[in-house]
Coordinates of C-alpha atoms and ligand atoms in Angstrom, one line a residue:
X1 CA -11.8 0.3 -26.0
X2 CA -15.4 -1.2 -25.6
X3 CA -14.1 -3.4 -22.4
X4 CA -12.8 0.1 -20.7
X5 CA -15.8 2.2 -21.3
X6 CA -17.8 -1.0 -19.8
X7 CA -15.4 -0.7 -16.8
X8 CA -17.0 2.9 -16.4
X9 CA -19.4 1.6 -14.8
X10 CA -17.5 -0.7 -12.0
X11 CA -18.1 1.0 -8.8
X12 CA -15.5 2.2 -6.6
X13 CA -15.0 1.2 -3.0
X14 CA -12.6 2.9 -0.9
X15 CA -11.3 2.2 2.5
X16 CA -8.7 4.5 4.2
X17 CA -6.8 3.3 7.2
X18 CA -8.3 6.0 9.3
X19 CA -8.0 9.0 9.8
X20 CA -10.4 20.2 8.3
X21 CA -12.2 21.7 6.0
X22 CA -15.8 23.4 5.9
X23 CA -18.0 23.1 3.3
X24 CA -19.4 19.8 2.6
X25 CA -21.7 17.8 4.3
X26 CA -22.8 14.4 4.0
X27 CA -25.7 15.8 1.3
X28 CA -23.2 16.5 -1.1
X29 CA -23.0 12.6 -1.8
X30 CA -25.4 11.0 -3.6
X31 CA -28.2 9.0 -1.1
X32 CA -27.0 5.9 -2.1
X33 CA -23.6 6.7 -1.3
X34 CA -22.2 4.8 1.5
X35 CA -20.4 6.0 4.5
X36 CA -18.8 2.8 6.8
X37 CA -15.7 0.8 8.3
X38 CA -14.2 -1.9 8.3
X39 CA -12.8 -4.3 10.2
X40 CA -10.7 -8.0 9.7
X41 CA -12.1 -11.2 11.0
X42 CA -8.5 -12.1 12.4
X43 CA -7.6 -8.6 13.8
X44 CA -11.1 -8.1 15.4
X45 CA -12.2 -11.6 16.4
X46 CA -10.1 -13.4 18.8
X47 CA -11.1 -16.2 20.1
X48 CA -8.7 -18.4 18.3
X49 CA -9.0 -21.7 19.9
X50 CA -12.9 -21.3 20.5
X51 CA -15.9 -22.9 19.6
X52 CA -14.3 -25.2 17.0
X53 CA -12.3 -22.3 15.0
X54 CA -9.6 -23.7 13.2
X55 CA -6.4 -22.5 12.9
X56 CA -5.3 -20.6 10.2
X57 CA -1.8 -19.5 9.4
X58 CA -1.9 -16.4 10.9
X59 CA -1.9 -18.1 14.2
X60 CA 1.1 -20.2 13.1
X61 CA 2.9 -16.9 12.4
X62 CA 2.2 -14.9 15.1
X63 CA 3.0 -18.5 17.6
X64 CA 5.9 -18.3 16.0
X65 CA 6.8 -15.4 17.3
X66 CA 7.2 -13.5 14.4
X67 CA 5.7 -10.3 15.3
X68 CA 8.1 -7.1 16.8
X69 CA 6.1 -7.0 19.5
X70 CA 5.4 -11.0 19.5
X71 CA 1.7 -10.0 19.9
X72 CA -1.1 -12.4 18.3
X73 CA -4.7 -12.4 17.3
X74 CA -5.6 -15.1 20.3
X75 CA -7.9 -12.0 22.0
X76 CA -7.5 -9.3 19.8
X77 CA -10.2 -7.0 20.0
X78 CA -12.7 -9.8 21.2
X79 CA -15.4 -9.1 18.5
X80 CA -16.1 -13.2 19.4
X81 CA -17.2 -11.9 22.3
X82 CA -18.0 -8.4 21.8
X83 CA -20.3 -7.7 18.6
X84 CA -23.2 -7.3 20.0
X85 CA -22.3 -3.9 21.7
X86 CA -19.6 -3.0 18.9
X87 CA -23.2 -2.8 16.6
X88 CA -24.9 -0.9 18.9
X89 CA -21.6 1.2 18.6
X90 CA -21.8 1.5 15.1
X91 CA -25.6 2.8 15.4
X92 CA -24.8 5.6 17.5
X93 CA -21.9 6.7 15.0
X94 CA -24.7 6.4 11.9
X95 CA -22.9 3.9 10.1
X96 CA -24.4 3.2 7.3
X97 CA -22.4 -0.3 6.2
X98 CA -19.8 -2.4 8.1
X99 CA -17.4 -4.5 6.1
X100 CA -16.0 -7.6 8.3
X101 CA -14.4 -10.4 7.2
X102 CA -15.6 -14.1 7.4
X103 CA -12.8 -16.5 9.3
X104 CA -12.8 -19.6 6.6
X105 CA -11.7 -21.4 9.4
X106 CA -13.9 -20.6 11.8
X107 CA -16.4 -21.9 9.3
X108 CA -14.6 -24.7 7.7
X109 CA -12.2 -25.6 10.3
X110 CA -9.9 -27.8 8.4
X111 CA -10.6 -25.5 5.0
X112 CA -12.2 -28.4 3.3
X113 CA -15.4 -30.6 4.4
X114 CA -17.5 -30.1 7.4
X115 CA -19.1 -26.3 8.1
X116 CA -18.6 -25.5 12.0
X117 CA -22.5 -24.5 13.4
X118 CA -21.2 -22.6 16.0
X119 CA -18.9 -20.1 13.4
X120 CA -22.4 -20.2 11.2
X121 CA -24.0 -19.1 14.1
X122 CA -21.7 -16.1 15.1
X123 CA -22.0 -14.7 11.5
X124 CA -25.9 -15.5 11.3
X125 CA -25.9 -13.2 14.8
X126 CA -23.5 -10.4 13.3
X127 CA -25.6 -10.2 10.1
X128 CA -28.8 -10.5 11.6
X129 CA -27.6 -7.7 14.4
X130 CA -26.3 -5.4 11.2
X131 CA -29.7 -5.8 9.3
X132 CA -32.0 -5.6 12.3
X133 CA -30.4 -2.1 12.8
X134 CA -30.3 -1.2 9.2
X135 CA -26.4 -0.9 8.4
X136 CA -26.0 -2.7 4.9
X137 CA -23.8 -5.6 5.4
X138 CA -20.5 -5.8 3.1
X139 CA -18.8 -9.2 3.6
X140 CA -15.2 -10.0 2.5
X141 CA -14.6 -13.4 2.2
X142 CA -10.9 -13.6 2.8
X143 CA -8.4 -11.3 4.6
X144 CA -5.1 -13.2 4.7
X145 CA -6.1 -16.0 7.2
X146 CA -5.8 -19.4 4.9
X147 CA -6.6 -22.3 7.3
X148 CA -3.4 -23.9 7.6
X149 CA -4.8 -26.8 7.2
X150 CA -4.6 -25.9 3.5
X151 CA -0.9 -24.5 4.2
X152 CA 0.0 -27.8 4.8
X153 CA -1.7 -30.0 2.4
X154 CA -0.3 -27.9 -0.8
X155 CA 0.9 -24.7 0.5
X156 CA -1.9 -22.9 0.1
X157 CA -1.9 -20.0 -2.5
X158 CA 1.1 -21.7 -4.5
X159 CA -1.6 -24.5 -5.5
X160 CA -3.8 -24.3 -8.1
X161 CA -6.0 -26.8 -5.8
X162 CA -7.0 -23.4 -3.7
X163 CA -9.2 -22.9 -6.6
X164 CA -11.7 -25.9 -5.9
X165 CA -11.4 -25.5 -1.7
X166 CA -11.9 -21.8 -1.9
X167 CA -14.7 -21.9 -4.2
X168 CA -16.5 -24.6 -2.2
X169 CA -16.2 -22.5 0.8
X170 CA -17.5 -19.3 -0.9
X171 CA -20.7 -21.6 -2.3
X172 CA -21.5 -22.3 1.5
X173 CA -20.8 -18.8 2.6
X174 CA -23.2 -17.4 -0.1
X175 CA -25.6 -20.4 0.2
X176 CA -26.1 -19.3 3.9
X177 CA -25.3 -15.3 4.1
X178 CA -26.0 -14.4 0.8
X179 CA -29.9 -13.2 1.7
X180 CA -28.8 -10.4 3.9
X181 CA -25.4 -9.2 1.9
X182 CA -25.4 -6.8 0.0
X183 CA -22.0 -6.7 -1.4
X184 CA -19.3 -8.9 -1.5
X185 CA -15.4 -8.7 -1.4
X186 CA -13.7 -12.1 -2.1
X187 CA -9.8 -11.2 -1.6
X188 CA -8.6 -8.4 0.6
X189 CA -5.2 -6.7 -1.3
X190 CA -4.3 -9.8 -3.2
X191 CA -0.7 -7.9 -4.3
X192 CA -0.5 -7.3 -0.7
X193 CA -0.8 -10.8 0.4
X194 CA 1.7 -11.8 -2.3
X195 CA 3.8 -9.4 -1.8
X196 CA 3.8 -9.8 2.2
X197 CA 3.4 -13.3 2.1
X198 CA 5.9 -14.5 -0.5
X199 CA 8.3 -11.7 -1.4
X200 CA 9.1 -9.7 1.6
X201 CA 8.1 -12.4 4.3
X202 CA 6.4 -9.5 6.3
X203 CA 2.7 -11.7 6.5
X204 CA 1.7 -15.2 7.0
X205 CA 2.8 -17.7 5.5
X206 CA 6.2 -15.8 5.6
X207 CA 8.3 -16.8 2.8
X208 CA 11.1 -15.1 1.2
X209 CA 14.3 -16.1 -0.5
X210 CA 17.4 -13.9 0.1
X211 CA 18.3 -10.2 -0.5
X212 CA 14.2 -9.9 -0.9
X213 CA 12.9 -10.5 2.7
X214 CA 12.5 -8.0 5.0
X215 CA 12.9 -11.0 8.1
X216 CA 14.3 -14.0 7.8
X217 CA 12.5 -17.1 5.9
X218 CA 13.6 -20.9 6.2
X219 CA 12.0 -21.5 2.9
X220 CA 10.2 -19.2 -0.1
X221 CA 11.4 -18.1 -3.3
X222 CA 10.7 -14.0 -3.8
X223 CA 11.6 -14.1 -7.5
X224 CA 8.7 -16.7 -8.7
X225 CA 6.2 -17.3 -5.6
X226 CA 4.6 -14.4 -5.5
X227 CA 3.8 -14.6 -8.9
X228 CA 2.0 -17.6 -8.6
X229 CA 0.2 -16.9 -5.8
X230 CA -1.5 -13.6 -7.6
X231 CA -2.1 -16.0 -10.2
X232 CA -4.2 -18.5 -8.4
X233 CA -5.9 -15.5 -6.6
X234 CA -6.8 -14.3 -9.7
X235 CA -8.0 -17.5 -11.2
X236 CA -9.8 -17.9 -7.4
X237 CA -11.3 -14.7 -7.6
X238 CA -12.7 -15.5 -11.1
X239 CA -14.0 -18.8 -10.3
X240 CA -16.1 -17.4 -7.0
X241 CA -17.5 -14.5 -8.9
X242 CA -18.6 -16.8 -11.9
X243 CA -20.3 -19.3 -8.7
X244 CA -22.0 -15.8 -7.6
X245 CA -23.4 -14.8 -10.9
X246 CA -24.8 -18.0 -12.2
X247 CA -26.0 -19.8 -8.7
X248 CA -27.0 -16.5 -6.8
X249 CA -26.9 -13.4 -8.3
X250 CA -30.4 -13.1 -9.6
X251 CA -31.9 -14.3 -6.6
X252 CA -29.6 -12.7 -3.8
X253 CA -29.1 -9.2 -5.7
X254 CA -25.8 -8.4 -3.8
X255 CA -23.0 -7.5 -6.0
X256 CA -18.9 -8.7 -6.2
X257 CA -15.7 -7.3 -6.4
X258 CA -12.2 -7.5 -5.5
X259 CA -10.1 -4.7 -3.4
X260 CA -6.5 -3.9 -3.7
X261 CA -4.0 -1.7 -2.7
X262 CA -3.6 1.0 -5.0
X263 CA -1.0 3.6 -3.7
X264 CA -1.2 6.7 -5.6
X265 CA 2.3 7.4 -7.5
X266 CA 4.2 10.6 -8.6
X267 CA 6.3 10.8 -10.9
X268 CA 9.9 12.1 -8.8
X269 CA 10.6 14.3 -12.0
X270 CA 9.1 15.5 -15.6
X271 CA 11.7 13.1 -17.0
X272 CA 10.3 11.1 -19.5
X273 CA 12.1 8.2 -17.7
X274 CA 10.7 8.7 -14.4
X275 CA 7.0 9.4 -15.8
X276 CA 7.4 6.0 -17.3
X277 CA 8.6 4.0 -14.0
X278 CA 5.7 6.1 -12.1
X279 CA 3.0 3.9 -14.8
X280 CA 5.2 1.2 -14.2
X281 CA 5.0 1.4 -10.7
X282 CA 1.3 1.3 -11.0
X283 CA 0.9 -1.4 -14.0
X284 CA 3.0 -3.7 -11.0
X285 CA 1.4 -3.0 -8.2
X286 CA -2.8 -2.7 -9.2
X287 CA -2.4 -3.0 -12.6
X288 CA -1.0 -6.5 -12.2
X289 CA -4.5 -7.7 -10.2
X290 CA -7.0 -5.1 -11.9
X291 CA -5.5 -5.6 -15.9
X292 CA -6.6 -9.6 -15.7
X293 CA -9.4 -9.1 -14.4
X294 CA -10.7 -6.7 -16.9
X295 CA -8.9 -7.4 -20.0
X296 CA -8.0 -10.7 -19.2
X297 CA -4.4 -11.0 -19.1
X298 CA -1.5 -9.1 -17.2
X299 CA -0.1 -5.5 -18.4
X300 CA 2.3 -5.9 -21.4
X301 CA 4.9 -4.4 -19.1
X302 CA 4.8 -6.7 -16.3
X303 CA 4.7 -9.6 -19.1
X304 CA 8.4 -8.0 -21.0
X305 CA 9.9 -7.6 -17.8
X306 CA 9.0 -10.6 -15.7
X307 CA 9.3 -12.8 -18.4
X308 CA 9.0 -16.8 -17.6
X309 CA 8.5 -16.5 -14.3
X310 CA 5.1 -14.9 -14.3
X311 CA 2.6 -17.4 -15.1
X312 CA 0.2 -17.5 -17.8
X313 CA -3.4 -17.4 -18.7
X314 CA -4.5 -20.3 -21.2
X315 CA -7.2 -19.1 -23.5
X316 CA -9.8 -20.7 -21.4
X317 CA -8.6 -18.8 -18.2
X318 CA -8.7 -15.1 -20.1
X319 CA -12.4 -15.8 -21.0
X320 CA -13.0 -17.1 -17.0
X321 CA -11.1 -13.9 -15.9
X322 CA -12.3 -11.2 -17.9
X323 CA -15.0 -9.0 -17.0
X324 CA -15.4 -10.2 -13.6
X325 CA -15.9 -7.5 -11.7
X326 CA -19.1 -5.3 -10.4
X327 CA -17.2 -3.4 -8.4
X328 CA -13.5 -2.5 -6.9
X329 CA -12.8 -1.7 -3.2
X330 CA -9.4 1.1 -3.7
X331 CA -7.5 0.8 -0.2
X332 CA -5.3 3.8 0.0
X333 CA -3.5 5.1 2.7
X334 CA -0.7 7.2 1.9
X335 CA 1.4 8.7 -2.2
X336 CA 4.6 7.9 -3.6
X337 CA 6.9 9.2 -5.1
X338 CA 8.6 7.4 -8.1
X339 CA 12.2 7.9 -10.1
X340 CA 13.2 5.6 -13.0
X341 CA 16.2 2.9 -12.1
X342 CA 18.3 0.8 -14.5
X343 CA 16.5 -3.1 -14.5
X344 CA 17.9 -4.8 -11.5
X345 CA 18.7 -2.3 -9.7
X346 CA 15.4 -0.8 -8.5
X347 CA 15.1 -1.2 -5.1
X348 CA 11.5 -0.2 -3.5
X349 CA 8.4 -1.4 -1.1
X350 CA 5.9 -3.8 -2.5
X351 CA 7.3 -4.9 -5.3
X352 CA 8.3 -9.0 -6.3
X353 CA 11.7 -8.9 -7.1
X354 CA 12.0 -5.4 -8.3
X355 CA 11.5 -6.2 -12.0
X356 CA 9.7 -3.1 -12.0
X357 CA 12.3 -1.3 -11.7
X358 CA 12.1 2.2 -10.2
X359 CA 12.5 3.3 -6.5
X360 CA 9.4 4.4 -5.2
X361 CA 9.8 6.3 -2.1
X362 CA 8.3 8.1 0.6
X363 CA 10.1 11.3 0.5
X364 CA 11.9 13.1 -2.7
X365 CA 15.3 12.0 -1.9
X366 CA 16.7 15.3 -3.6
X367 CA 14.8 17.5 -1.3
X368 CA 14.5 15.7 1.7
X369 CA 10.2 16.3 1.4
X370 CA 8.4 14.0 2.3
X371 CA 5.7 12.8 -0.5
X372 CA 2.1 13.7 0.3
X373 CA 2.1 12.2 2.8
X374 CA 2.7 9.4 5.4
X375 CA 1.2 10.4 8.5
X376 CA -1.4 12.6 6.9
X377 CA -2.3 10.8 3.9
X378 CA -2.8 12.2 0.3
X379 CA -6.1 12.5 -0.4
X380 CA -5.8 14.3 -3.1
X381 CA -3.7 11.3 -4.3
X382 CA -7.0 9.3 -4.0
X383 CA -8.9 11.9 -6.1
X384 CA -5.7 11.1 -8.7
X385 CA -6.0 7.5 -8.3
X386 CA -10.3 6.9 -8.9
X387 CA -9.6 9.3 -11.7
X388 CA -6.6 7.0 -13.1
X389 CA -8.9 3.9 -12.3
X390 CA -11.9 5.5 -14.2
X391 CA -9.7 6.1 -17.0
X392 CA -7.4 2.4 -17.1
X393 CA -10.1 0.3 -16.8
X394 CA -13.1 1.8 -16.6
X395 CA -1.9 3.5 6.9
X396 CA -0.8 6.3 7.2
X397 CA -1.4 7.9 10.7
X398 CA -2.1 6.2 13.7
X399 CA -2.6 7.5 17.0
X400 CA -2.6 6.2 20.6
X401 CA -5.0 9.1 21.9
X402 CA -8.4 9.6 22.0
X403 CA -7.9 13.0 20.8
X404 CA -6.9 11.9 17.4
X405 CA -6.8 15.3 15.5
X406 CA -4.9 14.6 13.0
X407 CA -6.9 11.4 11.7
X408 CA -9.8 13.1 12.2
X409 CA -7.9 15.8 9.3
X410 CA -7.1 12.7 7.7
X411 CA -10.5 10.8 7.4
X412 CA -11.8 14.9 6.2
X413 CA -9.5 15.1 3.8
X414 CA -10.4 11.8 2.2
X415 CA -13.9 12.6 1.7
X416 CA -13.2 15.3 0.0
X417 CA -10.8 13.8 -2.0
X418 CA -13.7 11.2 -2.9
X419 CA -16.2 14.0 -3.1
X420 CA -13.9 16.0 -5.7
X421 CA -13.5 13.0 -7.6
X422 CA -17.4 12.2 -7.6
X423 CA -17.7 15.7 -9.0
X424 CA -15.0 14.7 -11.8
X425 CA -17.5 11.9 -12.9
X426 CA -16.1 8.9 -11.0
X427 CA -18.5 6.4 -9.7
X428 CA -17.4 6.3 -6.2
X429 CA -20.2 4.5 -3.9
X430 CA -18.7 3.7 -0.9
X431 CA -16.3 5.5 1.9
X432 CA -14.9 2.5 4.9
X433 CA -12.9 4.0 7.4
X434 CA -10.2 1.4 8.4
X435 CA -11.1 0.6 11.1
X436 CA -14.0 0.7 13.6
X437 CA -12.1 -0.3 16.5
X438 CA -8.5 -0.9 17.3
X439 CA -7.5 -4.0 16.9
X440 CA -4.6 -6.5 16.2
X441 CA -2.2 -4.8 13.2
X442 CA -1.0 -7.4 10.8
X443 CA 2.0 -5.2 10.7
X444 CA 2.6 -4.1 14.2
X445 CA 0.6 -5.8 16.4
X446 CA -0.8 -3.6 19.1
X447 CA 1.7 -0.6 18.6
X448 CA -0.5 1.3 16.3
X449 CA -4.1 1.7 16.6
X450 CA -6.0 2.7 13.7
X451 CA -10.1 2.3 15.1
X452 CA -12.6 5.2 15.5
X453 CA -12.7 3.9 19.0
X454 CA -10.0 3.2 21.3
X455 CA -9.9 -0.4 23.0
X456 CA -7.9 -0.6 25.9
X457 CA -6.1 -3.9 25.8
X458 CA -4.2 -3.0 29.3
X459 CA -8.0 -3.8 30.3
X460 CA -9.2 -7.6 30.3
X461 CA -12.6 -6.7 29.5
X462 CA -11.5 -4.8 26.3
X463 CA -13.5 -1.8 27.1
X464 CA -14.2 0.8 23.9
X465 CA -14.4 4.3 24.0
X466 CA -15.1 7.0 21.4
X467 CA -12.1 8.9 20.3
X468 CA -12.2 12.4 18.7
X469 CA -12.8 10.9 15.0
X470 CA -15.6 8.4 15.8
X471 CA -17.5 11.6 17.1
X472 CA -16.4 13.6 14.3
X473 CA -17.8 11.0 11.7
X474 CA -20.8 10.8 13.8
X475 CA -21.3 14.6 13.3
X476 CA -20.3 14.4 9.9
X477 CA -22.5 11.4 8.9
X478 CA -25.4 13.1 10.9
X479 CA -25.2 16.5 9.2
X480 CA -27.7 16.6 6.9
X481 CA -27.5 20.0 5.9
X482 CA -25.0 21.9 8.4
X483 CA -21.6 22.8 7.2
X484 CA -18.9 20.6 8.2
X485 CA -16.7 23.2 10.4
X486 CA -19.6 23.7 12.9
X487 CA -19.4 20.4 14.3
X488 CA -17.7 20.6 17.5
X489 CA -14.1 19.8 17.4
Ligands
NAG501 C1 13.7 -19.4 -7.5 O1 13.2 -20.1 -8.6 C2 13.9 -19.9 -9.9 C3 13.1 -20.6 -11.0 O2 12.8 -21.9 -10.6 C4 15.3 -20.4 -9.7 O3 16.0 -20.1 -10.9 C5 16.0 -19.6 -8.6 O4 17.3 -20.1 -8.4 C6 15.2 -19.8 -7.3 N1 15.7 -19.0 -6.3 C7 15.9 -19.4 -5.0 C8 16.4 -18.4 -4.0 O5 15.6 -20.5 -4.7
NAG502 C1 -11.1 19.4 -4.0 O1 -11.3 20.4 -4.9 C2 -11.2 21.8 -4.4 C3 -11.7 22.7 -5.5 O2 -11.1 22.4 -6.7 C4 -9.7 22.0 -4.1 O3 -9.5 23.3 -3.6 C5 -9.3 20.9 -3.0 O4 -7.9 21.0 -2.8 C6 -9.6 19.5 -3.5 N1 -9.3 18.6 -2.4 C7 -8.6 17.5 -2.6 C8 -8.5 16.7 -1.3 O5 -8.1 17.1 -3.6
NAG503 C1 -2.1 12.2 18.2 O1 -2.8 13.3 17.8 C2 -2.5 14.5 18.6 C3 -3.5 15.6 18.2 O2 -3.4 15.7 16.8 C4 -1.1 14.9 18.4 O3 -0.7 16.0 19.2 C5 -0.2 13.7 18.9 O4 1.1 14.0 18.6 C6 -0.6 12.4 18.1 N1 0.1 11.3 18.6 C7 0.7 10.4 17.8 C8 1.3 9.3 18.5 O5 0.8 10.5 16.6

């Protein structure tokens, strides 16, 4: 298919949610390769109520208690505050690109209308810090946080009328960043926030409709909302790229893409049945964002299955769509593995209302093993997945110490899951450690800690210290030409 060997050419982003083995160094990848991390303008920032920052519904979920821990974002790893020496940070480790992620509400308080100077200011200053010190600045435009200004107007991602706000607030993000970006993400895991967000009630705006959430919702629908709010993500997403393209592309030379979660899945068994839920799995979960976007319209599967309730694409909309990506960011934390179930009763993680049909799981219920793995991840499930992505179109561990072994085997065995794959022939550019520092977790709060430095937030002044795997990266990324096992560990 002419549209799938154009899609050869997308480039592949990946970002691991953390993180032994000799022989590779950082030579083996191509120069313009990029080793970074990544961090969330909600989970990093803090200073919620500062300077004219709006809210956004992730403050009206976490005020709401609705955290375990009943943490919130108010201080969270102070990067307000603190970016400045979190750069300097990033220096010493060699990074050589930082993803963040712009607060639309810092910038357009009430989502709509008048840009904030002091939130243009702060990501002037991060940019300008980034570029002075030569890390190539990857922006993502939106993590999760929808000012709730928006929430309450039309509910936000349900509306089609996110198209038009989120557009205009992409025009003035390029209009004033887009000289010193290189690359830029519009949605962070848009099946992830529908999923979270709409089906299992686990993220802001927390809505779910009985036996689907995982907490309790006062109001949401999981068999039709989150549907429609990957829809209008995907017609967002299509709109903001087109903007790029044909007002700033030629000028600013940066590039666009999406990211998404894309779990890796195995099959349970050889049964022909459970090799078939194992696609499905993966036509529902990336394959529902990623088919649109290249072909124009959703996988044939999700369409027989889902029926009515998943909207569709006009014939104006699956020309807007189509083709409009330059690159995708693959987040991948941890496999799966997958075993057919009869419609309606499939039970599993991630997926609106289970039309898919299979149970995907983390361990082989027969056995008792555990799939490749949680705590450790799977890279060579990544390897698996760029390959699968190359071909279809073209968290995992945390740890409280600073002697973080086993993400520092984690974060290893990723790049060389990416490097095996690059040797395969997949055009992987880009490696983002999630994250740079510990910060907020939309899913924990504070209880897990995921950054290459350790933030003590016992400690009002948020100090950061180097755990075992931002020195290991720092080795790793400064080895030119020394074998990876004689860094010191
Ligand atoms: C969800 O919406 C569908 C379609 O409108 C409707 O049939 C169903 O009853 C709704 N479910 C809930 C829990 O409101
Ligand atoms: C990478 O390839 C080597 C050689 O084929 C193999 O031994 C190793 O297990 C692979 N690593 C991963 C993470 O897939
Ligand atoms: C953190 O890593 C160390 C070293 O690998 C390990 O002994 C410890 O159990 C880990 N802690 C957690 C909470 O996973």
């Amino acid at each position: 298919m002419a549209a799938a060997a154009a899609f050869f050419c997308a480039l592949l982003f990946i970002s691991v949610q953390h993180g032994v083995l000799g022989g590779y160094t950082r030579n083996d990848f191509p120069a313009d390769f990029v080793f970074g991390a990544a961090t969330s303008a909600y989970q990093y920032e803090g200073a919620a109520a500062e300077d004219g920052r709006g809210a956004s519904i992730w403050d009206t979920f976490t005020h709401a208690g609705k955290m375990k821990d009943k943490s919130t974002g108010d201080v969270a790893s102070d990067g307000y505050h603190k970016y400045k020496g979190d750069v300097k940070l990033m220096t010493e480790t060699g990074l050589e690109a930082y993803r963040f992620s712009i607060s639309w509400s810092r910038l357009i308080p009430s989502g709509r209308g008048a840009v904030n100077q002091q939130g243009l200011k702060y990501y002037n200053n991060i940019i300008d810090e980034l570029t002075k010190r030569g890390i190539q600045v990857h922006v993502m435009l939106y993590h999760l946080d929808l000012p709730q200004a928006l929430e309450d107007e039309y509910a936000g991602w349900l509306s089609p009328r996110i198209v038009e706000d989120f557009t205009a607030y992409a025009d003035v993000c390029f209009r004033e960043f887009g000289d010193r970006v290189s690359h830029w993400t519009i949605l962070a895991e848009p099946n992830v926030a529908a999923l979270g967000g709409y089906d299992t009630g686990e993220f802001a705006p927390g809505r779910c409709s009985d036996p689907f959430g995982v907490t309790k919702c006062t109001v949401g629908n999981s068999s039709v909302e989150p549907y429609v709010a990957a829809h209008n993500m995907i017609l967002t997403h299509a709109a903001v790229v087109r903007l790029y393209r044909e007002k700033y592309q030629t000028l600013q030379k940066g590039i666009v893409g999406i990211n998404v979660l894309s779990l890796w899945s195995y099959p349970l068994t050889d049964s022909t049945a459970d090799l078939q839920a194992a696609q499905r799995y993966k036509d529902f979960t990336y394959g529902w964002i990623l088919h649109p976007l290249v072909f124009g319209d959703y996988p044939q599967v999700m369409k027989k299955a889902i029926g009515s309730r998943l909207p569709s694409f006009s014939k104006v909309q699956t020309e807007l769509v189509k083709g409009t990506l330059d690159f995708i960011g693959v987040n991948h934390y941890f496999s799966l593995y997958v075993s057919d179930l009869p419609l309606a009763k499939g039970v599993r993680d991630f997926i609106a209302d289970r039309s898919v049909s299979c149970r995907a799981s983390k361990t082989d219920p027969s056995s008792g093993q555990q799939a490749p793995t949680q705590s450790m991840g799977d890279p060579h499930g990544l390897q698996l997945m760029l390959q699968h992505l190359k071909e279809s179109y073209g968290k995992a561990s945390s740890n409280d110490s600073v002697d973080d072994t086993d993400r520092v085997d984690y974060i290893k065995g990723y790049i060389e899951g990416v490097l095996n794959a690059t040797r395969n022939g997949v055009n992987a550019r880009g490696y983002f450690a999630w994250s740079f520092v510990d910060m907020f977790e939309l899913l924990s709060g504070y209880q897990t800690r995921y950054g290459l430095y350790r933030v003590d937030f016992d400690d009002a002044a948020l100090p950061r210290r180097a755990k075992r795997s931002a020195r290991w990266y720092r080795d790793f990324l400064k080895s030119k030409r020394q074998p990876l096992q004689i860094a010191q560990l």
